[in-house]
mmCIF file of C-alpha atoms and ligand atoms in Angstrom:
data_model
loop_
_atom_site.group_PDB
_atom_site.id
_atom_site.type_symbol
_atom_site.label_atom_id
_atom_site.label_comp_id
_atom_site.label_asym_id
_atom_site.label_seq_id
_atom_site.Cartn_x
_atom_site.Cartn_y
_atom_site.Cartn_z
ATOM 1 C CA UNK A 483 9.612 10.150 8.294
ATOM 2 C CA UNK A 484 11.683 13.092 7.288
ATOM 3 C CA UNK A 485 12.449 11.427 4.146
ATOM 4 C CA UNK A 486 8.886 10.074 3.402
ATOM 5 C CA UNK A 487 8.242 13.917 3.415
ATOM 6 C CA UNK A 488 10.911 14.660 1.369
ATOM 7 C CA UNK A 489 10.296 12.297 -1.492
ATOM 8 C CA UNK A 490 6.845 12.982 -1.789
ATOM 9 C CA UNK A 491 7.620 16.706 -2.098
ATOM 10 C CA UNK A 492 9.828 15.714 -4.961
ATOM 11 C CA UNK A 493 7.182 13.493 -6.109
ATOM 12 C CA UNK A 494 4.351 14.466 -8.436
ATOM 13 C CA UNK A 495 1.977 14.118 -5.645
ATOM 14 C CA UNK A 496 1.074 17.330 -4.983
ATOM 15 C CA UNK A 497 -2.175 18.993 -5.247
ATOM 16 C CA UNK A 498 -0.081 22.051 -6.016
ATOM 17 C CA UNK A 499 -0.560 25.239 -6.529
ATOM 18 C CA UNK A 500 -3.604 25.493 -8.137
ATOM 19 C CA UNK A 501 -5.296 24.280 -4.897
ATOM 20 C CA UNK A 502 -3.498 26.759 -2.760
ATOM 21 C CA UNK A 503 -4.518 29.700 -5.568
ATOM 22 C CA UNK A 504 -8.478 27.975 -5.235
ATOM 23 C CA UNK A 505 -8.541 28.504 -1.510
ATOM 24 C CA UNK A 506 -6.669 32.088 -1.765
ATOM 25 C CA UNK A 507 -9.495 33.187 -3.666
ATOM 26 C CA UNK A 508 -11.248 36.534 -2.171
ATOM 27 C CA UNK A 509 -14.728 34.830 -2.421
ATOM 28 C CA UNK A 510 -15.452 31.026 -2.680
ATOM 29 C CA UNK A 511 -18.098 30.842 -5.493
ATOM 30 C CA UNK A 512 -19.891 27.789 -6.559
ATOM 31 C CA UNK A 513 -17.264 27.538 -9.519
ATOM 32 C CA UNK A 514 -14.419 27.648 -6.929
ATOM 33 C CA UNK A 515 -16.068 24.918 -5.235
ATOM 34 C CA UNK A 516 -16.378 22.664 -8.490
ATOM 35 C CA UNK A 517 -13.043 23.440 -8.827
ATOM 36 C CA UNK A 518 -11.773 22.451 -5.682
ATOM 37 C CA UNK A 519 -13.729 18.855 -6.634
ATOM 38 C CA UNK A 520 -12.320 18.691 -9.919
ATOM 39 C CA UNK A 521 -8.874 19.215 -8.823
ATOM 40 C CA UNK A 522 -9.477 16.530 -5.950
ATOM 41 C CA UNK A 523 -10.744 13.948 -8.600
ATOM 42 C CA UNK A 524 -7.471 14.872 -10.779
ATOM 43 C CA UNK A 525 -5.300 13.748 -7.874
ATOM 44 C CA UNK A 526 -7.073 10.357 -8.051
ATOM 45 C CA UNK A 527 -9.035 10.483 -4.780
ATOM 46 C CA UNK A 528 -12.064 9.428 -6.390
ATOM 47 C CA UNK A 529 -15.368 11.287 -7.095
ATOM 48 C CA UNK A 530 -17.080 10.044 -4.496
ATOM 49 C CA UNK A 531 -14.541 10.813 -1.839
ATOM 50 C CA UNK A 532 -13.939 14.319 -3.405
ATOM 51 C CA UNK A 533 -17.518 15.002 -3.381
ATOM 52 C CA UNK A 534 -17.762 14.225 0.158
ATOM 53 C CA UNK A 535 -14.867 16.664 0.817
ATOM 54 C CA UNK A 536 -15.984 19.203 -0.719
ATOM 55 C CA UNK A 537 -20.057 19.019 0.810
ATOM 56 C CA UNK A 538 -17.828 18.625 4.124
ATOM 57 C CA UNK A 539 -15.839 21.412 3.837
ATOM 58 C CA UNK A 540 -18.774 23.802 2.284
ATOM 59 C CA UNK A 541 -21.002 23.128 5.610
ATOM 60 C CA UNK A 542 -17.594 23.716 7.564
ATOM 61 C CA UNK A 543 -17.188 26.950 6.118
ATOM 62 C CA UNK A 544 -20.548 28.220 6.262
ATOM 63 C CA UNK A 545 -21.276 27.332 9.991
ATOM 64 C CA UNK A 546 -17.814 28.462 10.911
ATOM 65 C CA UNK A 547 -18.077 31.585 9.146
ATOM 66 C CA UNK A 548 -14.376 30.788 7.815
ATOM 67 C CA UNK A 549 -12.828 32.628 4.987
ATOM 68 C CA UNK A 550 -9.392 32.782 4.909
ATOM 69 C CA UNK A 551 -7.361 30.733 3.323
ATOM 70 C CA UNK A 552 -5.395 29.055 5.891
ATOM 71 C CA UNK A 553 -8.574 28.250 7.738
ATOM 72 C CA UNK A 554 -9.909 26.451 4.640
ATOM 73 C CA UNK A 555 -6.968 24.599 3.678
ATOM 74 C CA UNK A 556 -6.860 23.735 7.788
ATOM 75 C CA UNK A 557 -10.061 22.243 6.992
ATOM 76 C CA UNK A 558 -9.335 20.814 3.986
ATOM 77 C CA UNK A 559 -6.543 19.017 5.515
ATOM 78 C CA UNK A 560 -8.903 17.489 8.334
ATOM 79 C CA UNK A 561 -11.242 16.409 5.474
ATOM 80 C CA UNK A 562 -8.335 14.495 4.085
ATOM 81 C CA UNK A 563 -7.446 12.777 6.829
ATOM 82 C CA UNK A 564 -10.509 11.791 7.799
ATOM 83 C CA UNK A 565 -10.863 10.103 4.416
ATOM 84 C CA UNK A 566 -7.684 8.437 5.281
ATOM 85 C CA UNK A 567 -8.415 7.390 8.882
ATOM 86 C CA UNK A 568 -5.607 9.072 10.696
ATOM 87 C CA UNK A 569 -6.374 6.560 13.437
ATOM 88 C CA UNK A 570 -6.481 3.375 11.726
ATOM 89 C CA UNK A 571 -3.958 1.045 12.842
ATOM 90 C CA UNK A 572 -1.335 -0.154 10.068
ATOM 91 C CA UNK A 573 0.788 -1.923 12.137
ATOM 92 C CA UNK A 574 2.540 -4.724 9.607
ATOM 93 C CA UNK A 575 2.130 -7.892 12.236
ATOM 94 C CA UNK A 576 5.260 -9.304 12.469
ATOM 95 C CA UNK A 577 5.577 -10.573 16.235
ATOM 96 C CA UNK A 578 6.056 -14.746 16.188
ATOM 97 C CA UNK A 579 3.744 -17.033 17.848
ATOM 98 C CA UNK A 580 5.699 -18.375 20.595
ATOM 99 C CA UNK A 581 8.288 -20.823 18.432
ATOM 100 C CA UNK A 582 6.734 -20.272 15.626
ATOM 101 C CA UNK A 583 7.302 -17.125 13.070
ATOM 102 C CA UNK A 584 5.105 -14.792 11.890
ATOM 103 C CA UNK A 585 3.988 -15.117 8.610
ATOM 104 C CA UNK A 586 3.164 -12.307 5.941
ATOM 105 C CA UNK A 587 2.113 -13.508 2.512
ATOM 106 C CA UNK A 588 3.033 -10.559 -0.561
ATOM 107 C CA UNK A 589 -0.232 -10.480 -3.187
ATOM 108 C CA UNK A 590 -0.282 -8.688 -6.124
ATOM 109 C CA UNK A 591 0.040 -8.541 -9.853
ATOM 110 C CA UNK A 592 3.115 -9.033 -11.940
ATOM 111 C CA UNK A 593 5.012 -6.571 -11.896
ATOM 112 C CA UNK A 594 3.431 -4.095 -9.225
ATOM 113 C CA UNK A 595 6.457 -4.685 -6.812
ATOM 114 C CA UNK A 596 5.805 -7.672 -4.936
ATOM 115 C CA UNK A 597 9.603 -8.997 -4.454
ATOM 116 C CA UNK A 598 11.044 -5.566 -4.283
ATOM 117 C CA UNK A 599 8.750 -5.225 -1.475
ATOM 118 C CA UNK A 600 9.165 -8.631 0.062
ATOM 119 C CA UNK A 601 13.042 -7.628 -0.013
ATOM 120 C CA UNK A 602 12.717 -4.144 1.002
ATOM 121 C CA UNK A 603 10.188 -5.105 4.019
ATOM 122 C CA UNK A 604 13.180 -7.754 5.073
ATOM 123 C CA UNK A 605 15.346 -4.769 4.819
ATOM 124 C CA UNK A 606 13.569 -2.805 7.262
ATOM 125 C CA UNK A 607 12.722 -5.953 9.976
ATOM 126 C CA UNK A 608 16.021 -7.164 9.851
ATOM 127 C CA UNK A 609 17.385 -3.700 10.505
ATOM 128 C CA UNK A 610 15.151 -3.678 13.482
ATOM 129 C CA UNK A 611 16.929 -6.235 15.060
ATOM 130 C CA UNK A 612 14.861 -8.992 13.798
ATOM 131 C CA UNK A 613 15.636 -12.435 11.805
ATOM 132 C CA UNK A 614 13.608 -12.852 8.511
ATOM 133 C CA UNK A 615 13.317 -15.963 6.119
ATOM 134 C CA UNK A 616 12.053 -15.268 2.595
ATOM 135 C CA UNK A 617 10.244 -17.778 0.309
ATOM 136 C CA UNK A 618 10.019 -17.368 -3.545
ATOM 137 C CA UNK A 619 6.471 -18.968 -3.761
ATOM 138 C CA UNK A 620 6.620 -17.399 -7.249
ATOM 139 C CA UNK A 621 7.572 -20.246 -9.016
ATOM 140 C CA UNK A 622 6.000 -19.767 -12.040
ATOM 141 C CA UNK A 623 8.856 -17.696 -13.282
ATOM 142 C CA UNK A 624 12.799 -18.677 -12.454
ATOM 143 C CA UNK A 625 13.256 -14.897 -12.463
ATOM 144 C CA UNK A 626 11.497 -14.138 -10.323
ATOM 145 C CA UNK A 627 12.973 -16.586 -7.861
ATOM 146 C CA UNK A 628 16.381 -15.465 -8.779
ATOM 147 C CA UNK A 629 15.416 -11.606 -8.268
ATOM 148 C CA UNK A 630 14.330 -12.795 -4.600
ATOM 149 C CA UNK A 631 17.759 -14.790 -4.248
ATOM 150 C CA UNK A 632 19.279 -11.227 -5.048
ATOM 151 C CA UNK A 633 17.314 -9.395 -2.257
ATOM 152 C CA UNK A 634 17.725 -12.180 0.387
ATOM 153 C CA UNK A 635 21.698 -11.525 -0.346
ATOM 154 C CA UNK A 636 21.608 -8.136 -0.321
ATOM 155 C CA UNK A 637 19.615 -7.567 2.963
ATOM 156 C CA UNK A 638 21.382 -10.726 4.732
ATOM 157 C CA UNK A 639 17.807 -13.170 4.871
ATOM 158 C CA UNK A 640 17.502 -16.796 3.706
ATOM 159 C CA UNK A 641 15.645 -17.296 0.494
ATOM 160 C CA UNK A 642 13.570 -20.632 0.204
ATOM 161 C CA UNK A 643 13.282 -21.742 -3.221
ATOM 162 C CA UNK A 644 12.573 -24.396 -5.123
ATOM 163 C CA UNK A 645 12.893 -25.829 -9.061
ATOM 164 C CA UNK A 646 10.551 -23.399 -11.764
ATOM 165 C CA UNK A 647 7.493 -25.066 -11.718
ATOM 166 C CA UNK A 648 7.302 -26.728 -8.350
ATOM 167 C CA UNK A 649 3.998 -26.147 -5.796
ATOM 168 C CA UNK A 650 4.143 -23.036 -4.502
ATOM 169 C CA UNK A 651 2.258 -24.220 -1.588
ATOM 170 C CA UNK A 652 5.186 -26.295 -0.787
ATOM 171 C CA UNK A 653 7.580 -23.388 -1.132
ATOM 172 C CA UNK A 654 4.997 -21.932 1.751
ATOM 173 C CA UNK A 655 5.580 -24.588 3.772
ATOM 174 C CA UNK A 656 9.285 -25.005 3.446
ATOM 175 C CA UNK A 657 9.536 -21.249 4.692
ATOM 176 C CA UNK A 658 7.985 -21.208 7.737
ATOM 177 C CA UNK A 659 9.636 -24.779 8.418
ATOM 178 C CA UNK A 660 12.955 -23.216 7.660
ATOM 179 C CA UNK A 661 11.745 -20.505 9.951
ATOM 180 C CA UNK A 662 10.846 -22.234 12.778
ATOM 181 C CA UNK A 663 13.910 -23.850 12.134
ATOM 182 C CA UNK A 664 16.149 -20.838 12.723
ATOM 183 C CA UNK A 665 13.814 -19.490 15.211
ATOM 184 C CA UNK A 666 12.821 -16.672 12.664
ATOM 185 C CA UNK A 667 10.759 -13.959 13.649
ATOM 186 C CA UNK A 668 9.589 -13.685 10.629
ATOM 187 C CA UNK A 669 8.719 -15.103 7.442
ATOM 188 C CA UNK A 670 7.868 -13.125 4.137
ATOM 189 C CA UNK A 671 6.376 -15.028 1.260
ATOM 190 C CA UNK A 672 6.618 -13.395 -2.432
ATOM 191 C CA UNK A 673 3.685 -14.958 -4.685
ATOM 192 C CA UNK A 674 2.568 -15.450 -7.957
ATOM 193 C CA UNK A 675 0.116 -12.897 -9.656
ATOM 194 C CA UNK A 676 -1.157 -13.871 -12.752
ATOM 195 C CA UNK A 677 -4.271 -13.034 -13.429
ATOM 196 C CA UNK A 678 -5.064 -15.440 -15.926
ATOM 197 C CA UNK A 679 -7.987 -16.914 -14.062
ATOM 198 C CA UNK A 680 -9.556 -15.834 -10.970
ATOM 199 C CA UNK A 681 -10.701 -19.535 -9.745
ATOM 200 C CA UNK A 682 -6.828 -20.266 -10.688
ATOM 201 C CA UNK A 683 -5.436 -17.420 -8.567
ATOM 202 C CA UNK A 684 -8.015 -18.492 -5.984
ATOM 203 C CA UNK A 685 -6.932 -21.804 -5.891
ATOM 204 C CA UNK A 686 -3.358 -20.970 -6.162
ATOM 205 C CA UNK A 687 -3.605 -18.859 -2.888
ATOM 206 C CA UNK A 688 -6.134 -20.379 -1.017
ATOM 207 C CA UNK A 689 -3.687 -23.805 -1.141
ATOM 208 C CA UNK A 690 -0.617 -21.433 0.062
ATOM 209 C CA UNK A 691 -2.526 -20.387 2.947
ATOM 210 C CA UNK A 692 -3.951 -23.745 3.923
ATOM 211 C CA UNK A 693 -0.740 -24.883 3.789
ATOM 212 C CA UNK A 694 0.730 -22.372 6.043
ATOM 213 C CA UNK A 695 -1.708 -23.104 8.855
ATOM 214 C CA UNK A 696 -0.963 -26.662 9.065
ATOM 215 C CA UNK A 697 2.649 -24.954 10.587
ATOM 216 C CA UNK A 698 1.727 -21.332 12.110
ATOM 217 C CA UNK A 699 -0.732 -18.666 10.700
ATOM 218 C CA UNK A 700 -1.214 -16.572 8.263
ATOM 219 C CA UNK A 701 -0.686 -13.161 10.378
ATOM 220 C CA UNK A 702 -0.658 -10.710 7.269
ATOM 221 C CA UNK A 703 -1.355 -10.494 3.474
ATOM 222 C CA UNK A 704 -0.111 -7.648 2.101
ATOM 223 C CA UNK A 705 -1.364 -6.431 -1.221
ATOM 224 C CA UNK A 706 1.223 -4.667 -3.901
ATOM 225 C CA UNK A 707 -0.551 -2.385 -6.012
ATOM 226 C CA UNK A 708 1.112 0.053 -7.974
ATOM 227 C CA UNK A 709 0.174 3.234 -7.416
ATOM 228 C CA UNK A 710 0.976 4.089 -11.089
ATOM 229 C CA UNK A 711 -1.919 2.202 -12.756
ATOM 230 C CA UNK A 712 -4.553 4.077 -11.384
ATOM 231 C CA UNK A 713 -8.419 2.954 -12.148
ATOM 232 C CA UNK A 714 -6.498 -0.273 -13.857
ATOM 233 C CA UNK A 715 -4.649 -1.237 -10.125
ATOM 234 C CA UNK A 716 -8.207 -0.605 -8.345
ATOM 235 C CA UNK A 717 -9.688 -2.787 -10.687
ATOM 236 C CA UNK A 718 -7.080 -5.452 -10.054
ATOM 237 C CA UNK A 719 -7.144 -4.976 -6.466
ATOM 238 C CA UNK A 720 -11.030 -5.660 -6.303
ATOM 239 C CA UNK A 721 -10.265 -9.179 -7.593
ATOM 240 C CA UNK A 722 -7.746 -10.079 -4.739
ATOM 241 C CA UNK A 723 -9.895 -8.634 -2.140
ATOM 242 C CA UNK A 724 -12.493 -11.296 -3.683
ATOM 243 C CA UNK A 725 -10.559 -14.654 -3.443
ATOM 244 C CA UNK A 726 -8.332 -13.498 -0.724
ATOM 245 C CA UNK A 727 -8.415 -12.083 2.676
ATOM 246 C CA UNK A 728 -6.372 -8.757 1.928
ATOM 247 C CA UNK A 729 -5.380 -7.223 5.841
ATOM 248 C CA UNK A 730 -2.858 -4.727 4.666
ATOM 249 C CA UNK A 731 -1.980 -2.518 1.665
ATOM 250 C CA UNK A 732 1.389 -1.744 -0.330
ATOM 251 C CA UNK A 733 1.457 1.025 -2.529
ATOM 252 C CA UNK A 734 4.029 1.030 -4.944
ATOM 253 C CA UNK A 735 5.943 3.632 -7.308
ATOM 254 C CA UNK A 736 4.649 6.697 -4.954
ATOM 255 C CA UNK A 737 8.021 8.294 -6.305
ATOM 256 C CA UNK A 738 6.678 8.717 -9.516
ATOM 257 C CA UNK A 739 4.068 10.331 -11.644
ATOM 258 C CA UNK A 740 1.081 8.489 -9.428
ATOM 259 C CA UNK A 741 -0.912 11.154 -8.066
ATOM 260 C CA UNK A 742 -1.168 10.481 -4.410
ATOM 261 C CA UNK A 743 -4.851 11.004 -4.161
ATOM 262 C CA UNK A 744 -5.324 7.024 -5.032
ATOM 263 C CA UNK A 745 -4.317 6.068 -1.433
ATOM 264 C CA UNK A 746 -7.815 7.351 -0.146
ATOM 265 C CA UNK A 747 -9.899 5.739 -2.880
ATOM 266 C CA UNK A 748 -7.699 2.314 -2.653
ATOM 267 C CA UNK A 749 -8.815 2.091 1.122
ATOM 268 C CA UNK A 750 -12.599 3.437 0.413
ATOM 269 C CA UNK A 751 -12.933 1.111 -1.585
ATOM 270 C CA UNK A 752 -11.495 -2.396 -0.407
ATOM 271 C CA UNK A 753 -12.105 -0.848 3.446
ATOM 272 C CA UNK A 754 -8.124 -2.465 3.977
ATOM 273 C CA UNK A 755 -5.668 0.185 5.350
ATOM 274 C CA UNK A 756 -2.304 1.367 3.009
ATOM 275 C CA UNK A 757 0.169 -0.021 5.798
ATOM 276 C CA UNK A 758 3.440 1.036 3.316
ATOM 277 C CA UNK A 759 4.468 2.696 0.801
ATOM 278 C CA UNK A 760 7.432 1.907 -1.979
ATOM 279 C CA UNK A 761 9.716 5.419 -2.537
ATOM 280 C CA UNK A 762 11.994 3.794 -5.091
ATOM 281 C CA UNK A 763 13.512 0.916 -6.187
ATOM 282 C CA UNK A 764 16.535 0.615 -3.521
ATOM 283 C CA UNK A 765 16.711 -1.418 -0.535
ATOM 284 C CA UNK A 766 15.758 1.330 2.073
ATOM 285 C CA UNK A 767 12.737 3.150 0.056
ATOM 286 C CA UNK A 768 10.023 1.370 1.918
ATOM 287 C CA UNK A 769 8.283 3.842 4.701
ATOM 288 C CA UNK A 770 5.364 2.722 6.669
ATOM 289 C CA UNK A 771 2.534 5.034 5.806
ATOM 290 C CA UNK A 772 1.670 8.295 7.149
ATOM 291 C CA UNK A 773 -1.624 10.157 7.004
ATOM 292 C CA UNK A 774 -0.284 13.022 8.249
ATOM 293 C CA UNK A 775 2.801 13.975 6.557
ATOM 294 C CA UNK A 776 0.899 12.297 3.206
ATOM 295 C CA UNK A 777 -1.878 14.951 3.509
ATOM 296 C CA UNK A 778 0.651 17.603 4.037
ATOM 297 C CA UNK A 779 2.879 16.526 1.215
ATOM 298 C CA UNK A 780 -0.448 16.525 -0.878
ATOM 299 C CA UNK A 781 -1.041 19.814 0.270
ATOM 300 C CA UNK A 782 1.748 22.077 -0.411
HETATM 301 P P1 LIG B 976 6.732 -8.207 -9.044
HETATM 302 O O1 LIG B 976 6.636 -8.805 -10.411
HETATM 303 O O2 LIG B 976 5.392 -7.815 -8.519
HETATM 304 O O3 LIG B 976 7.490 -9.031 -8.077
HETATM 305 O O4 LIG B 976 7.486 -6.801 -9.219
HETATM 306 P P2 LIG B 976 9.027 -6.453 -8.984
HETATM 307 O O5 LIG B 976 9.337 -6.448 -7.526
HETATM 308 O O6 LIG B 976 9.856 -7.281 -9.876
HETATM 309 O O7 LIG B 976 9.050 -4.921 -9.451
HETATM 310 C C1 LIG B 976 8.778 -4.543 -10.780
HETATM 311 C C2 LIG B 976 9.579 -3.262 -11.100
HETATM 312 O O8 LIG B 976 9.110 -2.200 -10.297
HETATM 313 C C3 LIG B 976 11.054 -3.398 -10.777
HETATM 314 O O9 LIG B 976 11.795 -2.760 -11.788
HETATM 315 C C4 LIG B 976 11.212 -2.663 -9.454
HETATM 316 O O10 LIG B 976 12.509 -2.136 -9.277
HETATM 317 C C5 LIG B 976 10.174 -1.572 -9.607
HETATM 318 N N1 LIG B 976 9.676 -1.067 -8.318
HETATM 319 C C6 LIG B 976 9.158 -1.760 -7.291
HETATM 320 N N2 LIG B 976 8.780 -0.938 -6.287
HETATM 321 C C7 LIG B 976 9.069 0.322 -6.688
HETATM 322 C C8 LIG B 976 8.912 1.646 -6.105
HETATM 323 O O11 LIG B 976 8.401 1.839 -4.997
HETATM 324 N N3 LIG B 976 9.326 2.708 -6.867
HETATM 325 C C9 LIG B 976 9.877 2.544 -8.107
HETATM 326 N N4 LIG B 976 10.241 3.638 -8.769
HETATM 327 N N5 LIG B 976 10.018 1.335 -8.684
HETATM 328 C C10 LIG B 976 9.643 0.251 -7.988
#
């Protein structure tokens, strides 16, 4: 967690200081207040979430009488989380079904960070003590089966693969046979995302699924979104919540220039929980997600 903390600091996430130098001011006007919202919708948290903060934290500081700075950024941090649900649970489910392995299926668009993810999440299951088979349902593009090869050899899992071109369905299939095989805990299968149709993506994951539950079920399916593309990822993301049943979120690329703020309008608006974020593009920079040290990494 210490780390999550300290790459976000190094991050461009930040609120920064002009937040701070807001809620230092001697008297909160109404133009510090529109501030305060403008510099919330700048971090990408949305307008509707930032104008909910804001009315929040107004009423706060009225009835409470509060004026100093401290208090109002105390408040401001509550506000935050409670945007962000620091209750919710983001557990990634990963436990098998008696003989049979858990399943997570990896959603997303090309290039958002689905098989780093896939490889990185192995990464960080196996290192828990737990065996993980990967299958390159992305057949579409030998790449991107090779890139998966790559990661299965680099954090020590099987990769299940098949010709460019085959079903990917049957790639689904293959992995959790090979993990119930191996007696897997288990298995983590990288998809296809291109957009070109949404009754063909649809169709495309719909059959994967189906096919899984003829051998376990489907316990988890992740979504990669990169937190780069802002409005452009949300948009994205709305059509895989559509033709799929999204239970868990990845955000990608939080290392970068994304401005943090886009975890609480990602979750407001597809009501699915950010479970993980990606911190780079090495094996260990995958960190299960944090309200709390998020908010206070946005906050300093
Ligand atoms: P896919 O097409 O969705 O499977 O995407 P890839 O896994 O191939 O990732 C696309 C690019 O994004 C690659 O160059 C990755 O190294 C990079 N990438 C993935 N996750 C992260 C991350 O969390 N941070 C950074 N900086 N780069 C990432």
């Amino acid at each position: 967690m210490v780390r999550l903390r300290q790459r976000l600091a190094r991050s461009q996430n930040s609120l920064g200081q002009g937040l701070l130098n807001l809620l230092s001011s001697d008297s909160l006007t109404e133009d510090t207040w529109e501030e305060i919202e403008d510099t919330l919708i700048t971090a990408d948290i949305g307008v509707t979430s930032a104008t909910q903060i804001v009315e929040n934290l107004r009423t706060r500081v009225k009835v409470l009488g509060t004026r100093g700075p401290d208090e109002v950024r105390g408040l401001l941090r509550e506000e935050l989380l409670d945007q962000i649900g620091a209750d919710t649970d983001r557990t990634v489910r990963t436990e098998p079904h008696g003989d049979r392995p858990a399943v997570i299926m990896v959603v997303g668009v090309n290039g958002t960070g689905k098989t780093t993810t896939s490889g990185k999440l192995a990464r960080v299951l196996i290192g828990d003590g737990r065996s993980v088979v990967l299958g390159a349902a992305d057949t579409f593009r030998a790449a991107a089966t090779e890139q998966l090869q790559t990661w299965g050899g680099r954090v020590g899992a099987p990769v299940v693969s098949k010709e460019e071109g085959a079903d990917p369905a049957s790639v689904a299939f293959d992995t959790v046979e090979r993990g119930a095989q191996e007696g897997a805990d288990t298995v983590i299968i990288d998809t296809a995302g291109r957009l070109h149709t949404k009754t063909g993506l649809m169709d495309e994951l719909g059959k994967v699924k189906r096919v899984v539950e003829k051998k376990s079920q489907v316990d988890e399916v992740l979504l990669v979104l990169d937190a780069t593309t802002g409005q452009n990822g949300l948009r994205q993301a709305r059509v895989f919540a559509e033709v799929v049943n999204i239970t868990g979120i990845a955000l990608t690329k939080l290392d970068g220039t994304a401005k943090g703020g886009i975890i609480v309008q990602v979750q407001r608006e597809l009501g699915v929980p950010v479970k993980l974020v990606g911190l780079g593009e090495g094996p260990d920079d995958l960190a299960p997600f944090d309200p709390e040290v998020f908010v206070d990494a946005l906050l300093t």
